[in-house]
mmCIF file of C-alpha atoms and ligand atoms in Angstrom:
data_model
loop_
_atom_site.group_PDB
_atom_site.id
_atom_site.type_symbol
_atom_site.label_atom_id
_atom_site.label_comp_id
_atom_site.label_asym_id
_atom_site.label_seq_id
_atom_site.Cartn_x
_atom_site.Cartn_y
_atom_site.Cartn_z
ATOM 1 C CA UNK Q 1 -0.115 0.006 0.090
ATOM 2 C CA UNK Q 2 1.360 3.589 -0.941
ATOM 3 C CA UNK Q 3 1.958 6.045 1.765
ATOM 4 C CA UNK Q 4 -0.598 8.454 2.515
ATOM 5 C CA UNK Q 5 0.005 11.908 0.997
ATOM 6 C CA UNK Q 6 0.094 13.590 4.146
ATOM 7 C CA UNK Q 7 0.578 12.001 7.557
ATOM 8 C CA UNK Q 8 1.120 13.469 10.773
ATOM 9 C CA UNK Q 9 2.284 11.412 13.871
ATOM 10 C CA UNK Q 10 1.667 12.839 17.353
ATOM 11 C CA UNK Q 11 2.479 16.238 16.428
ATOM 12 C CA UNK Q 12 2.733 18.976 19.199
ATOM 13 C CA UNK Q 13 3.654 22.718 19.100
ATOM 14 C CA UNK Q 14 4.284 24.805 22.288
ATOM 15 C CA UNK Q 15 5.533 28.235 22.649
ATOM 16 C CA UNK Q 16 7.373 29.685 25.744
ATOM 17 C CA UNK Q 17 5.751 33.188 26.356
ATOM 18 C CA UNK Q 18 6.382 35.726 28.974
ATOM 19 C CA UNK Q 19 4.381 38.511 30.426
ATOM 20 C CA UNK Q 20 7.353 40.865 30.885
ATOM 21 C CA UNK Q 21 11.043 41.036 31.169
ATOM 22 C CA UNK Q 22 11.205 39.391 34.667
ATOM 23 C CA UNK Q 23 8.332 37.305 34.484
ATOM 24 C CA UNK Q 24 8.719 33.640 34.229
ATOM 25 C CA UNK Q 25 8.121 32.090 30.839
ATOM 26 C CA UNK Q 26 4.946 29.942 30.685
ATOM 27 C CA UNK Q 27 4.278 27.101 27.877
ATOM 28 C CA UNK Q 28 1.365 27.875 25.696
ATOM 29 C CA UNK Q 29 0.094 24.630 23.903
ATOM 30 C CA UNK Q 30 -1.237 25.202 20.565
ATOM 31 C CA UNK Q 31 -0.933 21.671 19.147
ATOM 32 C CA UNK Q 32 -0.820 18.789 21.621
ATOM 33 C CA UNK Q 33 -0.275 15.367 19.836
ATOM 34 C CA UNK Q 34 -2.312 15.265 16.712
ATOM 35 C CA UNK Q 35 -2.170 12.232 14.261
ATOM 36 C CA UNK Q 36 -4.033 12.614 10.950
ATOM 37 C CA UNK Q 37 -3.567 11.301 7.384
ATOM 38 C CA UNK Q 38 -4.784 12.454 4.177
ATOM 39 C CA UNK Q 39 -4.854 10.188 1.115
ATOM 40 C CA UNK Q 40 -4.385 11.416 -2.751
ATOM 41 C CA UNK Q 41 -7.330 13.205 -3.805
ATOM 42 C CA UNK Q 42 -9.049 12.983 -0.372
ATOM 43 C CA UNK Q 43 -10.564 16.047 1.354
ATOM 44 C CA UNK Q 44 -10.141 15.931 5.159
ATOM 45 C CA UNK Q 45 -12.153 18.807 6.847
ATOM 46 C CA UNK Q 46 -10.788 20.078 10.300
ATOM 47 C CA UNK Q 47 -13.085 22.013 12.321
ATOM 48 C CA UNK Q 48 -13.017 23.906 15.514
ATOM 49 C CA UNK Q 49 -13.426 27.286 17.235
ATOM 50 C CA UNK Q 50 -10.946 29.833 16.565
ATOM 51 C CA UNK Q 51 -7.853 29.415 18.880
ATOM 52 C CA UNK Q 52 -7.957 25.598 18.810
ATOM 53 C CA UNK Q 53 -4.709 24.806 17.092
ATOM 54 C CA UNK Q 54 -6.090 24.447 13.402
ATOM 55 C CA UNK Q 55 -4.014 27.324 11.933
ATOM 56 C CA UNK Q 56 -0.825 26.200 13.900
ATOM 57 C CA UNK Q 57 -1.293 22.786 12.380
ATOM 58 C CA UNK Q 58 -1.694 24.310 8.883
ATOM 59 C CA UNK Q 59 1.502 26.271 9.103
ATOM 60 C CA UNK Q 60 3.377 23.099 10.265
ATOM 61 C CA UNK Q 61 2.166 21.187 7.508
ATOM 62 C CA UNK Q 62 3.290 23.880 4.956
ATOM 63 C CA UNK Q 63 6.640 23.939 6.542
ATOM 64 C CA UNK Q 64 6.295 27.490 8.028
ATOM 65 C CA UNK Q 65 6.695 26.194 11.416
ATOM 66 C CA UNK Q 66 8.476 23.101 12.902
ATOM 67 C CA UNK Q 67 6.541 20.845 15.316
ATOM 68 C CA UNK Q 68 8.040 20.788 18.845
ATOM 69 C CA UNK Q 69 7.556 16.924 18.886
ATOM 70 C CA UNK Q 70 5.966 14.301 16.703
ATOM 71 C CA UNK Q 71 6.517 13.865 12.756
ATOM 72 C CA UNK Q 72 5.112 15.091 9.767
ATOM 73 C CA UNK Q 73 5.472 13.246 6.338
ATOM 74 C CA UNK Q 74 4.682 14.430 2.827
ATOM 75 C CA UNK Q 75 4.430 11.627 0.320
ATOM 76 C CA UNK Q 76 6.004 9.368 2.644
ATOM 77 C CA UNK Q 77 9.023 11.609 3.414
ATOM 78 C CA UNK Q 78 9.958 13.726 6.456
ATOM 79 C CA UNK Q 79 8.775 16.973 5.714
ATOM 80 C CA UNK Q 80 12.229 18.248 7.066
ATOM 81 C CA UNK Q 81 14.164 16.329 4.370
ATOM 82 C CA UNK Q 82 12.202 18.159 1.465
ATOM 83 C CA UNK Q 83 13.772 21.367 0.242
ATOM 84 C CA UNK Q 84 11.495 24.387 0.112
ATOM 85 C CA UNK Q 85 11.075 24.346 -3.591
ATOM 86 C CA UNK Q 86 10.146 20.757 -3.663
ATOM 87 C CA UNK Q 87 7.678 21.150 -0.726
ATOM 88 C CA UNK Q 88 5.918 24.169 -2.990
ATOM 89 C CA UNK Q 89 5.405 21.499 -5.727
ATOM 90 C CA UNK Q 90 3.571 19.184 -3.131
ATOM 91 C CA UNK Q 91 1.689 21.426 -0.997
ATOM 92 C CA UNK Q 92 0.429 24.921 -1.330
ATOM 93 C CA UNK Q 93 -2.045 26.901 0.943
ATOM 94 C CA UNK Q 94 -5.135 28.994 0.465
ATOM 95 C CA UNK Q 95 -5.741 31.476 3.340
ATOM 96 C CA UNK Q 96 -8.753 33.492 4.338
ATOM 97 C CA UNK Q 97 -7.870 36.897 3.373
ATOM 98 C CA UNK Q 98 -6.760 37.000 -0.248
ATOM 99 C CA UNK Q 99 -6.069 40.738 -0.329
ATOM 100 C CA UNK Q 100 -3.289 40.645 2.314
ATOM 101 C CA UNK Q 101 -1.188 37.958 0.587
ATOM 102 C CA UNK Q 102 -1.745 39.544 -3.097
ATOM 103 C CA UNK Q 103 1.328 42.024 -3.924
ATOM 104 C CA UNK Q 104 -0.991 45.295 -4.511
ATOM 105 C CA UNK Q 105 1.843 46.315 -6.861
ATOM 106 C CA UNK Q 106 1.830 43.425 -9.106
ATOM 107 C CA UNK Q 107 -0.415 42.841 -11.946
ATOM 108 C CA UNK Q 108 -2.609 39.501 -11.726
ATOM 109 C CA UNK Q 109 -0.639 37.667 -14.358
ATOM 110 C CA UNK Q 110 2.621 38.250 -12.488
ATOM 111 C CA UNK Q 111 1.030 37.244 -9.163
ATOM 112 C CA UNK Q 112 -0.169 33.821 -10.428
ATOM 113 C CA UNK Q 113 2.804 33.268 -12.418
ATOM 114 C CA UNK Q 114 5.433 34.081 -9.807
ATOM 115 C CA UNK Q 115 5.833 30.563 -8.351
ATOM 116 C CA UNK Q 116 6.658 29.366 -12.002
ATOM 117 C CA UNK Q 117 9.424 31.962 -12.257
ATOM 118 C CA UNK Q 118 10.536 31.107 -8.726
ATOM 119 C CA UNK Q 119 10.730 27.408 -9.671
ATOM 120 C CA UNK Q 120 12.232 28.197 -13.269
ATOM 121 C CA UNK Q 121 9.478 25.967 -14.927
ATOM 122 C CA UNK Q 122 8.922 26.536 -18.732
ATOM 123 C CA UNK Q 123 9.996 29.340 -21.133
ATOM 124 C CA UNK Q 124 8.374 32.684 -20.955
ATOM 125 C CA UNK Q 125 5.909 31.989 -23.447
ATOM 126 C CA UNK Q 126 4.959 28.602 -21.677
ATOM 127 C CA UNK Q 127 4.669 30.302 -18.383
ATOM 128 C CA UNK Q 128 2.305 32.855 -20.057
ATOM 129 C CA UNK Q 129 0.298 30.162 -21.414
ATOM 130 C CA UNK Q 130 0.150 28.366 -18.075
ATOM 131 C CA UNK Q 131 -0.957 31.306 -16.259
ATOM 132 C CA UNK Q 132 -3.793 32.178 -19.125
ATOM 133 C CA UNK Q 133 -4.884 28.530 -18.518
ATOM 134 C CA UNK Q 134 -5.016 29.052 -14.783
ATOM 135 C CA UNK Q 135 -7.048 32.136 -14.930
ATOM 136 C CA UNK Q 136 -9.622 30.500 -17.240
ATOM 137 C CA UNK Q 137 -9.976 27.417 -14.830
ATOM 138 C CA UNK Q 138 -10.696 29.491 -11.759
ATOM 139 C CA UNK Q 139 -13.071 31.652 -13.847
ATOM 140 C CA UNK Q 140 -11.415 34.788 -14.249
ATOM 141 C CA UNK Q 141 -11.507 36.785 -17.877
ATOM 142 C CA UNK Q 142 -8.518 37.128 -19.826
ATOM 143 C CA UNK Q 143 -8.496 41.048 -19.429
ATOM 144 C CA UNK Q 144 -8.002 40.427 -15.563
ATOM 145 C CA UNK Q 145 -4.515 39.391 -16.213
ATOM 146 C CA UNK Q 146 -3.222 43.116 -16.447
ATOM 147 C CA UNK Q 147 -5.501 44.192 -13.663
ATOM 148 C CA UNK Q 148 -4.063 45.029 -9.848
ATOM 149 C CA UNK Q 149 -5.654 43.217 -6.651
ATOM 150 C CA UNK Q 150 -7.346 46.597 -5.932
ATOM 151 C CA UNK Q 151 -9.323 46.620 -9.089
ATOM 152 C CA UNK Q 152 -10.834 43.155 -8.193
ATOM 153 C CA UNK Q 153 -13.721 42.326 -6.018
ATOM 154 C CA UNK Q 154 -13.159 39.877 -2.848
ATOM 155 C CA UNK Q 155 -14.506 36.918 -4.682
ATOM 156 C CA UNK Q 156 -12.156 37.670 -7.827
ATOM 157 C CA UNK Q 157 -9.148 38.194 -5.419
ATOM 158 C CA UNK Q 158 -9.834 34.749 -3.901
ATOM 159 C CA UNK Q 159 -9.816 33.432 -7.479
ATOM 160 C CA UNK Q 160 -6.545 34.766 -8.032
ATOM 161 C CA UNK Q 161 -4.970 33.396 -4.675
ATOM 162 C CA UNK Q 162 -6.529 29.848 -5.834
ATOM 163 C CA UNK Q 163 -4.913 30.116 -9.296
ATOM 164 C CA UNK Q 164 -1.658 31.079 -7.680
ATOM 165 C CA UNK Q 165 -1.901 28.091 -5.267
ATOM 166 C CA UNK Q 166 -2.492 25.686 -8.087
ATOM 167 C CA UNK Q 167 -0.465 26.796 -10.861
ATOM 168 C CA UNK Q 168 2.288 24.545 -9.637
ATOM 169 C CA UNK Q 169 -0.420 21.666 -9.792
ATOM 170 C CA UNK Q 170 0.533 20.579 -5.998
ATOM 171 C CA UNK Q 171 -1.010 17.347 -4.680
ATOM 172 C CA UNK Q 172 -2.311 18.869 -1.618
ATOM 173 C CA UNK Q 173 -3.884 22.315 -0.963
ATOM 174 C CA UNK Q 174 -4.254 23.569 2.676
ATOM 175 C CA UNK Q 175 -7.389 25.550 2.727
ATOM 176 C CA UNK Q 176 -7.481 27.759 5.959
ATOM 177 C CA UNK Q 177 -10.952 29.412 6.090
ATOM 178 C CA UNK Q 178 -10.863 30.213 2.315
ATOM 179 C CA UNK Q 179 -14.429 31.720 2.333
ATOM 180 C CA UNK Q 180 -14.668 33.248 5.799
ATOM 181 C CA UNK Q 181 -13.708 36.745 4.632
ATOM 182 C CA UNK Q 182 -16.288 36.661 1.677
ATOM 183 C CA UNK Q 183 -19.880 37.580 1.801
ATOM 184 C CA UNK Q 184 -22.338 34.647 2.318
ATOM 185 C CA UNK Q 185 -23.436 35.133 -1.361
ATOM 186 C CA UNK Q 186 -20.362 34.451 -2.931
ATOM 187 C CA UNK Q 187 -18.830 31.718 -0.452
ATOM 188 C CA UNK Q 188 -20.944 29.001 -2.330
ATOM 189 C CA UNK Q 189 -19.468 30.067 -5.779
ATOM 190 C CA UNK Q 190 -15.821 29.760 -4.202
ATOM 191 C CA UNK Q 191 -16.602 26.405 -2.502
ATOM 192 C CA UNK Q 192 -18.179 25.022 -5.859
ATOM 193 C CA UNK Q 193 -14.973 26.103 -7.617
ATOM 194 C CA UNK Q 194 -12.822 24.386 -5.077
ATOM 195 C CA UNK Q 195 -14.806 21.210 -5.778
ATOM 196 C CA UNK Q 196 -14.679 21.419 -9.500
ATOM 197 C CA UNK Q 197 -11.028 21.987 -9.404
ATOM 198 C CA UNK Q 198 -10.487 18.865 -6.972
ATOM 199 C CA UNK Q 199 -12.093 17.008 -9.512
ATOM 200 C CA UNK Q 200 -10.421 18.255 -12.543
ATOM 201 C CA UNK Q 201 -6.851 18.134 -11.197
ATOM 202 C CA UNK Q 202 -6.999 15.358 -8.606
ATOM 203 C CA UNK Q 203 -6.145 17.408 -5.634
ATOM 204 C CA UNK Q 204 -6.288 16.597 -1.925
ATOM 205 C CA UNK Q 205 -7.728 19.302 0.466
ATOM 206 C CA UNK Q 206 -6.894 19.735 4.033
ATOM 207 C CA UNK Q 207 -9.898 21.992 4.417
ATOM 208 C CA UNK Q 208 -9.783 24.143 7.762
ATOM 209 C CA UNK Q 209 -13.057 25.803 8.991
ATOM 210 C CA UNK Q 210 -15.183 26.874 11.972
ATOM 211 C CA UNK Q 211 -18.443 26.251 9.913
ATOM 212 C CA UNK Q 212 -19.510 22.572 9.919
ATOM 213 C CA UNK Q 213 -21.879 23.124 6.937
ATOM 214 C CA UNK Q 214 -18.955 24.097 4.570
ATOM 215 C CA UNK Q 215 -16.867 21.286 5.419
ATOM 216 C CA UNK Q 216 -19.921 18.936 5.071
ATOM 217 C CA UNK Q 217 -20.190 20.214 1.714
ATOM 218 C CA UNK Q 218 -16.522 19.137 0.636
ATOM 219 C CA UNK Q 219 -15.045 16.728 3.165
ATOM 220 C CA UNK Q 220 -15.334 12.938 2.907
ATOM 221 C CA UNK Q 221 -13.642 12.728 6.444
ATOM 222 C CA UNK Q 222 -13.681 15.104 9.354
ATOM 223 C CA UNK Q 223 -11.777 15.741 12.456
ATOM 224 C CA UNK Q 224 -12.827 18.207 15.366
ATOM 225 C CA UNK Q 225 -10.150 19.922 17.337
ATOM 226 C CA UNK Q 226 -10.320 21.319 20.673
ATOM 227 C CA UNK Q 227 -7.642 23.036 22.548
ATOM 228 C CA UNK Q 228 -4.882 21.503 20.389
ATOM 229 C CA UNK Q 229 -6.052 17.934 20.220
ATOM 230 C CA UNK Q 230 -8.299 15.816 17.940
ATOM 231 C CA UNK Q 231 -11.384 14.915 19.978
ATOM 232 C CA UNK Q 232 -13.483 13.452 17.183
ATOM 233 C CA UNK Q 233 -12.569 11.964 13.696
ATOM 234 C CA UNK Q 234 -14.178 9.855 11.156
ATOM 235 C CA UNK Q 235 -16.454 9.839 7.988
ATOM 236 C CA UNK Q 236 -17.782 13.377 7.636
ATOM 237 C CA UNK Q 237 -21.351 12.476 7.076
ATOM 238 C CA UNK Q 238 -21.421 10.672 10.462
ATOM 239 C CA UNK Q 239 -19.287 13.310 12.365
ATOM 240 C CA UNK Q 240 -21.080 16.354 11.174
ATOM 241 C CA UNK Q 241 -24.552 15.076 11.436
ATOM 242 C CA UNK Q 242 -24.447 12.690 14.501
ATOM 243 C CA UNK Q 243 -21.472 13.619 16.447
ATOM 244 C CA UNK Q 244 -20.455 11.422 19.491
ATOM 245 C CA UNK Q 245 -18.158 14.092 21.018
ATOM 246 C CA UNK Q 246 -20.299 16.702 23.147
ATOM 247 C CA UNK Q 247 -17.856 19.395 21.760
ATOM 248 C CA UNK Q 248 -18.417 18.403 17.993
ATOM 249 C CA UNK Q 249 -22.375 18.314 19.216
ATOM 250 C CA UNK Q 250 -22.059 21.675 20.419
ATOM 251 C CA UNK Q 251 -20.300 22.964 17.425
ATOM 252 C CA UNK Q 252 -23.062 21.374 15.279
ATOM 253 C CA UNK Q 253 -25.660 23.217 17.289
ATOM 254 C CA UNK Q 254 -23.682 26.611 17.540
ATOM 255 C CA UNK Q 255 -24.967 29.528 15.277
ATOM 256 C CA UNK Q 256 -22.564 31.379 13.241
ATOM 257 C CA UNK Q 257 -22.213 35.103 13.942
ATOM 258 C CA UNK Q 258 -23.756 37.063 11.359
ATOM 259 C CA UNK Q 259 -20.330 38.832 10.658
ATOM 260 C CA UNK Q 260 -18.820 36.384 8.373
ATOM 261 C CA UNK Q 261 -15.384 38.160 8.738
ATOM 262 C CA UNK Q 262 -15.391 37.340 12.689
ATOM 263 C CA UNK Q 263 -15.869 33.434 11.582
ATOM 264 C CA UNK Q 264 -16.660 32.423 15.151
ATOM 265 C CA UNK Q 265 -19.426 30.012 15.932
ATOM 266 C CA UNK Q 266 -21.421 31.173 19.082
ATOM 267 C CA UNK Q 267 -21.180 28.180 21.263
ATOM 268 C CA UNK Q 268 -23.812 28.775 24.061
ATOM 269 C CA UNK Q 269 -21.670 26.634 26.412
ATOM 270 C CA UNK Q 270 -21.860 29.113 29.337
ATOM 271 C CA UNK Q 271 -18.292 29.198 30.254
ATOM 272 C CA UNK Q 272 -15.669 30.923 28.134
ATOM 273 C CA UNK Q 273 -13.134 29.390 25.842
ATOM 274 C CA UNK Q 274 -10.235 28.106 28.620
ATOM 275 C CA UNK Q 275 -7.106 29.842 28.744
ATOM 276 C CA UNK Q 276 -4.235 28.047 26.535
ATOM 277 C CA UNK Q 277 -1.624 28.952 29.287
ATOM 278 C CA UNK Q 278 -3.483 26.814 31.841
ATOM 279 C CA UNK Q 279 -5.259 23.963 30.370
ATOM 280 C CA UNK Q 280 -7.881 22.165 32.279
ATOM 281 C CA UNK Q 281 -6.834 18.910 34.045
ATOM 282 C CA UNK Q 282 -8.342 15.729 32.863
ATOM 283 C CA UNK Q 283 -10.582 16.027 29.651
ATOM 284 C CA UNK Q 284 -9.861 19.602 28.577
ATOM 285 C CA UNK Q 285 -13.365 20.128 27.472
ATOM 286 C CA UNK Q 286 -14.729 19.315 31.041
ATOM 287 C CA UNK Q 287 -15.244 22.945 32.228
ATOM 288 C CA UNK Q 288 -17.648 23.556 29.421
ATOM 289 C CA UNK Q 289 -19.035 20.164 28.936
ATOM 290 C CA UNK Q 290 -22.884 19.665 29.674
ATOM 291 C CA UNK Q 291 -22.293 15.850 30.331
ATOM 292 C CA UNK Q 292 -19.029 16.044 32.438
ATOM 293 C CA UNK Q 293 -18.618 13.278 35.180
ATOM 294 C CA UNK Q 294 -16.362 13.490 38.162
ATOM 295 C CA UNK Q 295 -13.712 11.484 36.512
ATOM 296 C CA UNK Q 296 -13.443 13.895 33.469
ATOM 297 C CA UNK Q 297 -11.617 16.754 35.543
ATOM 298 C CA UNK Q 298 -8.696 14.197 36.478
ATOM 299 C CA UNK Q 299 -8.651 11.666 33.718
ATOM 300 C CA UNK Q 300 -8.000 12.466 30.222
ATOM 301 C CA UNK Q 301 -9.904 10.204 27.648
ATOM 302 C CA UNK Q 302 -7.693 8.926 24.761
ATOM 303 C CA UNK Q 303 -8.793 9.079 21.288
ATOM 304 C CA UNK Q 304 -10.249 5.591 20.759
ATOM 305 C CA UNK Q 305 -11.760 3.855 18.045
ATOM 306 C CA UNK Q 306 -15.765 3.221 18.546
ATOM 307 C CA UNK Q 307 -16.946 1.982 15.184
ATOM 308 C CA UNK Q 308 -15.335 1.650 11.837
ATOM 309 C CA UNK Q 309 -12.857 4.565 11.229
ATOM 310 C CA UNK Q 310 -14.632 6.683 13.943
ATOM 311 C CA UNK Q 311 -12.424 7.954 16.696
ATOM 312 C CA UNK Q 312 -13.574 9.665 19.809
ATOM 313 C CA UNK Q 313 -12.023 11.128 22.906
ATOM 314 C CA UNK Q 314 -14.695 11.001 25.440
ATOM 315 C CA UNK Q 315 -15.392 8.627 28.503
ATOM 316 C CA UNK Q 316 -19.000 8.423 27.600
ATOM 317 C CA UNK Q 317 -18.581 7.363 23.824
ATOM 318 C CA UNK Q 318 -19.665 3.724 23.354
HETATM 319 FE FE1 SF4 F 1 -17.515 15.740 28.535
HETATM 320 FE FE2 SF4 F 1 -16.118 14.098 30.137
HETATM 321 FE FE3 SF4 F 1 -16.529 13.115 27.523
HETATM 322 FE FE4 SF4 F 1 -14.813 15.280 28.292
HETATM 323 S S1 SF4 F 1 -14.871 13.123 28.699
HETATM 324 S S2 SF4 F 1 -16.245 15.278 26.605
HETATM 325 S S3 SF4 F 1 -15.938 16.141 30.016
HETATM 326 S S4 SF4 F 1 -18.200 13.641 29.029
#
């Protein structure tokens, strides 16, 4: 059996932070022992509130940060052994805010073609053709090639960001809240485009979102993260419609704030999101969990198989 395209083994990321010059540094745990796999052409949805560690995980997978512990494999090889250029051909990001990642002084053709220039791919004419093909694939008109980012709408800018991410034909795309900054009316257009491109180009996505409906639309498998840990994982249809972990259930019951740019679900769980500098003992969800038992505050439930490929970290999961 061939190796998964992406494999994370017990990946952790901590930071030492201090309140002042003489204050003792404390440890902030952003990711705490995450194991995941994404196969070729597969879409894995990663859901959770802001601050749960999703974006840190994305940065580790993109090679922008090293894990403090654990291992990341891309195409069967340790990510640290893959050079920056080769890594760029394997995995590319699409971020939430396309405007901040597009150089305002460059024309769209130059922005989309930059990865080809950096990698020295093709002749100047071939690169021009590749950019034109990519712009057409993401639904931009030929005249947009000479536009500047400020002349485009938010939806068009996200299409440019997608074109730039895909021009090298990566095998895996890490989509970090790619529609959160867009009007609700155009979110579905971008999601449909991402689905269409996945079909055409055989892409795999790690699709990160706080919005379960969006993940449900795209992903075959889903994982829910809470305070740096995966608390539930399995087939997306099951995880996102009949969750077994109280946190995933709370996410499903949450309503999204009307301001899409905030991107935060209103959890209605009473207590506030815990301080990541002082993680709760036992099950880290216990201060907010409506089903918490006495043992939950002292004993951390392992992520264990409950059926088929379904994994849940809860003492109550059958
Ligand atoms: Fe709630 Fe306990 Fe399950 Fe944690 S282990 S989710 S606190 S019931």
